[in-house]
Short mmCIF file of C-alpha atoms and ligand atoms in Angstrom, two decimals:
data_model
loop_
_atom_site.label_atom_id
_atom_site.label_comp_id
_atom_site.label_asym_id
_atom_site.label_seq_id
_atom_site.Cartn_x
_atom_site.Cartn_y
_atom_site.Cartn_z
CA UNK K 96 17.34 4.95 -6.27
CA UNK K 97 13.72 5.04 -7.51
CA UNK K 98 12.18 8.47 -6.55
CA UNK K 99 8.92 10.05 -7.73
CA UNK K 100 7.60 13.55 -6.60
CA UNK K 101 4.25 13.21 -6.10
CA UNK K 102 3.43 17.38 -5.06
CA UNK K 103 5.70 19.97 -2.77
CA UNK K 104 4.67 17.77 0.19
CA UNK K 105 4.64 14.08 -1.10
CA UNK K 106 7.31 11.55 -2.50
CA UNK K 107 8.17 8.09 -3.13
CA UNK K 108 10.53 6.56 -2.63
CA UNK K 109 11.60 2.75 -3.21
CA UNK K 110 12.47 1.42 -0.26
CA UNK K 111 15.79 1.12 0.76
CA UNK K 112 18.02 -0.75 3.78
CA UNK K 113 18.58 3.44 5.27
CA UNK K 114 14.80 3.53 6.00
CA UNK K 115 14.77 0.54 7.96
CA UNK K 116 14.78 2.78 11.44
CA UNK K 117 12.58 5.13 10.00
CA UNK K 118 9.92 2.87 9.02
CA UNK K 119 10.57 0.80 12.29
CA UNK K 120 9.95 3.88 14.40
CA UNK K 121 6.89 4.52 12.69
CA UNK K 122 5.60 1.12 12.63
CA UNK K 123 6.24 0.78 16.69
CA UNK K 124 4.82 4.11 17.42
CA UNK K 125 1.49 3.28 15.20
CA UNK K 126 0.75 -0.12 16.66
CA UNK K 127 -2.81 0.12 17.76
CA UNK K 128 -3.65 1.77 14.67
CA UNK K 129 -1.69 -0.53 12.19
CA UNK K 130 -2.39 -4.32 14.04
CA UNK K 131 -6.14 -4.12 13.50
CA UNK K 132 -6.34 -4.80 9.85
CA UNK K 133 -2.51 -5.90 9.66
CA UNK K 134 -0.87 -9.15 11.08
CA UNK K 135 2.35 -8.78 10.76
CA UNK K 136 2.66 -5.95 12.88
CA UNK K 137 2.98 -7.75 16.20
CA UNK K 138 5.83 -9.80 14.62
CA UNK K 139 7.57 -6.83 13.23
CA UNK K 140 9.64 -6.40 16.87
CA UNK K 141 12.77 -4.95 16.20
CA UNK K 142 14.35 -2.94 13.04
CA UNK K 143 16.01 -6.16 12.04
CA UNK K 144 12.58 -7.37 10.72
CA UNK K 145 11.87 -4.40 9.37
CA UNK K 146 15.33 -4.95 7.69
CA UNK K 147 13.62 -8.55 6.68
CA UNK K 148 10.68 -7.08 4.72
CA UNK K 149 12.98 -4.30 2.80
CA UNK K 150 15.58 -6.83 1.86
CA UNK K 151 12.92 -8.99 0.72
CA UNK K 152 11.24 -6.38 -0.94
CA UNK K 153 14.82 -5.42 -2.88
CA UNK K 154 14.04 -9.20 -4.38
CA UNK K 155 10.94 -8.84 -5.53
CA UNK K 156 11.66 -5.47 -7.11
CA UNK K 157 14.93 -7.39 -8.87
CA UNK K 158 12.98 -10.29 -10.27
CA UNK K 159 10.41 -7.33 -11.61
CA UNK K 160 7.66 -9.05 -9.75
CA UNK K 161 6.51 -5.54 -8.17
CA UNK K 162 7.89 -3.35 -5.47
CA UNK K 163 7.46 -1.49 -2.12
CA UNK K 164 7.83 2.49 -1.69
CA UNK K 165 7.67 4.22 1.11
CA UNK K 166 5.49 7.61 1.14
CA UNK K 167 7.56 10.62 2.74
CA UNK K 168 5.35 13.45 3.36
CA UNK K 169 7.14 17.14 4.20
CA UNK K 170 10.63 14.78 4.31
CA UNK K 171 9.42 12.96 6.78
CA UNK K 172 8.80 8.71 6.57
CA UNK K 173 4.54 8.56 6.55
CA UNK K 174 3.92 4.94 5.10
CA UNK K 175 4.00 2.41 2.66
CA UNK K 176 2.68 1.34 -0.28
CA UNK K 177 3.33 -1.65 -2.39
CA UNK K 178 2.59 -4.10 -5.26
CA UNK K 179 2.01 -7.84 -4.11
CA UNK K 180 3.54 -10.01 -6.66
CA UNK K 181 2.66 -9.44 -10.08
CA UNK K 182 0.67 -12.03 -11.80
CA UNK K 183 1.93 -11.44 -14.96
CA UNK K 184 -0.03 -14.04 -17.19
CA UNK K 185 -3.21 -12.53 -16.30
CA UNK K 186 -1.32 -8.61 -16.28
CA UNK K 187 -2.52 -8.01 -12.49
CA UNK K 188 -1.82 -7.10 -9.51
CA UNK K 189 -2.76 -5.83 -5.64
CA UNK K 190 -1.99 -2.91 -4.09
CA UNK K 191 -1.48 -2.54 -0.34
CA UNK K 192 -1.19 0.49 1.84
CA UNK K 193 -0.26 1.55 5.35
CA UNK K 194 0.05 5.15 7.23
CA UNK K 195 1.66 6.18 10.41
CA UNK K 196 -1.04 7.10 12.35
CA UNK K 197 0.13 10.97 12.35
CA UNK K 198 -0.58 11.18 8.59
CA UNK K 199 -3.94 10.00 8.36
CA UNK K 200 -6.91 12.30 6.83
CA UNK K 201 -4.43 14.07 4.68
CA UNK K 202 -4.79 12.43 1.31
CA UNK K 203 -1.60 11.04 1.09
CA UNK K 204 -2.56 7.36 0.33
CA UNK K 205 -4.99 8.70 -2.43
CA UNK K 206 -2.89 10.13 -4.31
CA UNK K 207 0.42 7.51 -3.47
CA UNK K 208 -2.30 5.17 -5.00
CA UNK K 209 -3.22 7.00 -7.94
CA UNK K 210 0.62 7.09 -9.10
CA UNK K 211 0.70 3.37 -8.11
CA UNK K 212 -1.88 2.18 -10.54
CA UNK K 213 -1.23 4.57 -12.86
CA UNK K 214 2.82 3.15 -13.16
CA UNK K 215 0.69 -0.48 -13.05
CA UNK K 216 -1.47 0.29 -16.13
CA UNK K 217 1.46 2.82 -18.17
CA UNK K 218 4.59 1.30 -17.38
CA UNK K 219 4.09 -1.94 -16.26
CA UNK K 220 1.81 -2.63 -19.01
CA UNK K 221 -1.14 -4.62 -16.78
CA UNK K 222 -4.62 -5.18 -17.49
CA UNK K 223 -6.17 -5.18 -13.90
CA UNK K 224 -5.28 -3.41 -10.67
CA UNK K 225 -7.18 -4.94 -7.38
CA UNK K 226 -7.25 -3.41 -3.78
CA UNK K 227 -8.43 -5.99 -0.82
CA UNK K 228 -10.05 -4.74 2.49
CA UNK K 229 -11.61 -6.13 5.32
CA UNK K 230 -15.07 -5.11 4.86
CA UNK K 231 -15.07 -2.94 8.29
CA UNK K 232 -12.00 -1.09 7.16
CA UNK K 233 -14.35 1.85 6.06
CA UNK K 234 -10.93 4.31 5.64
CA UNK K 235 -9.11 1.66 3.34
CA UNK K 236 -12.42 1.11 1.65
CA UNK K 237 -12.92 4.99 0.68
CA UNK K 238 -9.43 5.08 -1.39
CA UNK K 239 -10.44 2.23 -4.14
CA UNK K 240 -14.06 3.66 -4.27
CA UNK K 241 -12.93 7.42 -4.20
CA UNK K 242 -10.53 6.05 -7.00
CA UNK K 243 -13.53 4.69 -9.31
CA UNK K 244 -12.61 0.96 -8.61
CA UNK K 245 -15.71 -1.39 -8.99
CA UNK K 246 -16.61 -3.33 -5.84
CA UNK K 247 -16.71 -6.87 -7.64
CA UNK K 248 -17.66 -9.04 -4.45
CA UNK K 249 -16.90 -10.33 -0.95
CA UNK K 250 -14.62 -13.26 0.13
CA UNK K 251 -15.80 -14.72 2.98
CA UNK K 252 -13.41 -15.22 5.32
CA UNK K 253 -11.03 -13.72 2.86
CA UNK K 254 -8.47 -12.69 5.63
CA UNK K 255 -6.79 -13.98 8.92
CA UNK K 256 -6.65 -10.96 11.00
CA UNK K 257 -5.61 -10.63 15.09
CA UNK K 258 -8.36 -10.99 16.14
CA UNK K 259 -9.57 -14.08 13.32
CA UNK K 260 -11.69 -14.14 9.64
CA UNK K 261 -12.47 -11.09 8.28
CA UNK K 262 -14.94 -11.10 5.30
CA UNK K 263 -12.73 -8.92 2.57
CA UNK K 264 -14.32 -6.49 0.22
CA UNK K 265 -12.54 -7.27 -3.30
CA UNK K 266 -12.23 -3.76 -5.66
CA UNK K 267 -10.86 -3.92 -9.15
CA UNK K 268 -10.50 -1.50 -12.23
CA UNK K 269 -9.24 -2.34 -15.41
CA UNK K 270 -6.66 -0.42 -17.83
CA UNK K 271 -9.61 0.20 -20.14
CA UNK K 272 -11.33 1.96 -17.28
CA UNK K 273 -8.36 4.03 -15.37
CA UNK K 274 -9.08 7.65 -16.53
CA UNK K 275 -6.23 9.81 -14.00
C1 COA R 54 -6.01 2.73 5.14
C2 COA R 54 -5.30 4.06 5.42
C3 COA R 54 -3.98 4.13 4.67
C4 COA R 54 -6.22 5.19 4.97
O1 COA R 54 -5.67 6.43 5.37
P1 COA R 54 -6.44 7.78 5.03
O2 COA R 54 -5.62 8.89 5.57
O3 COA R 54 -7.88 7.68 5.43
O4 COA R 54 -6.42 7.83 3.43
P2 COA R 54 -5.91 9.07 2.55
O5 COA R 54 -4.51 9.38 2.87
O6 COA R 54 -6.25 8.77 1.16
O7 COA R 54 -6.77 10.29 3.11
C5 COA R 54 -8.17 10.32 2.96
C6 COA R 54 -8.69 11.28 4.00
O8 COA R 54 -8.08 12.57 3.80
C7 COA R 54 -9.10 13.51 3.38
N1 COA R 54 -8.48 14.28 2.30
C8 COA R 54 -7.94 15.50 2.46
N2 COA R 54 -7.43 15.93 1.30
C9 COA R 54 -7.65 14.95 0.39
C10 COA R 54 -7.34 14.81 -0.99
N3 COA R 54 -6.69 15.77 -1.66
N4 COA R 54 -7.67 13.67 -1.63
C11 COA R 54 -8.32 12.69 -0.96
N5 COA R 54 -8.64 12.77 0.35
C12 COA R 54 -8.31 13.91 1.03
C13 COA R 54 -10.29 12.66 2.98
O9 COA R 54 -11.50 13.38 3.15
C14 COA R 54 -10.17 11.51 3.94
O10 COA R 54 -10.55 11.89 5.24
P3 COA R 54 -11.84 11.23 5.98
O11 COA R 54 -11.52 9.76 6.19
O12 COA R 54 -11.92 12.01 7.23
O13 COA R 54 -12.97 11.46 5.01
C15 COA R 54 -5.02 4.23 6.95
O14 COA R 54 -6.24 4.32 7.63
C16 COA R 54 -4.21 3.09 7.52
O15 COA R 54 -2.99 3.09 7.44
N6 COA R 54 -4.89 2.12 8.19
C17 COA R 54 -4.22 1.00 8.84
C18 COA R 54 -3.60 0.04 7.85
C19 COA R 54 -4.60 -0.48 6.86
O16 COA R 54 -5.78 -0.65 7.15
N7 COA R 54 -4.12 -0.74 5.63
C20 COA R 54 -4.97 -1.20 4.54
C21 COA R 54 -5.20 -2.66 4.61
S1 COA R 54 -6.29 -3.14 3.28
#
């Protein structure tokens, strides 16, 4: 299994079908926190759909189109971050992100993120790493920009959230630019 010690407190780890209660637990006990800028959060009911998203995550990662890890943070499950599916004629991807609401204002995602694109740009061999946020999502905003990502424009409407179109803040930064 796919493990990568980030510092004493924080680790990836790929995601795997014995986190499935974990990450449910955390996912049900974050709910107000996680639904406003993420949709499928009302439909994740039970750990059998959280079951859905790791098993379909296992696919992804064995088709090398990307893959999902979640963040544990003093051996305890704090979050998520993944690759959407690689575009690999153009050599990009996205990167999402999601805490438990007990782990915020720590750093964690930060520095998760930093490993992510760094693995995009030194392993994987891509060109362009992009991270989308709904413009009011000032916290997910700060990570690309504290990052040096370039804010390269707004999609209106660029997202379908609860509570309906979001205007989404596109950041990019290219291998030529990444300096760790
Ligand atoms: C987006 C989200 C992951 C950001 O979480 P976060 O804790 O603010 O981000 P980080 O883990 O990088 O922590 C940054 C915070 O820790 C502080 N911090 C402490 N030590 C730090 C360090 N070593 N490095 C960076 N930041 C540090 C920063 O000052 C910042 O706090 P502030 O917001 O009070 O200024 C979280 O708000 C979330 O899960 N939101 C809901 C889901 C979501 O919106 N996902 C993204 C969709 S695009």
């Amino acid at each position: 299994m796919f493990k990568h010690v980030i510092d004493d407190n924080i680790e990836l780890r790929l995601v795997d079908m014995d986190h499935s209660e974990e990450m449910f637990k955390s996912i049900d006990s974050s709910r107000k926190h996680l639904r406003k800028y993420l949709p499928w959060v009302d439909i994740t009911k039970s750990s059998d759909d959280t079951k859905a998203f790791i098993e379909s995550s296992k696919k992804q990662y064995a088709v090398n189109n990307g893959f999902n890890a979640g963040i544990w943070y003093k051996g305890e499950f704090a979050g998520v971050i993944g690759y959407h599916d690689i575009n690999h004629s153009k050599k990009e991807v996205s990167i999402g992100y999601w805490l438990d609401e007990k782990y915020i204002g720590k750093g964690i995602m930060t520095k998760a993120c930093r490993e992510f694109i760094d693995y995009a740009f030194n392993t994987l061999e891509l060109n362009r790493v992009e991270i989308r946020c709904a413009e009011d999502n000032l916290k997910s905003r700060a990570i690309p920009e504290r990052l040096g990502f370039t804010k390269e424009g707004v999609i209106r409407d660029g997202e379908l959230l609860n509570h309906g179109y979001v205007d989404c803040v596109v950041y990019g930064i290219l291998r030529r630019e990444w300096n760790r």
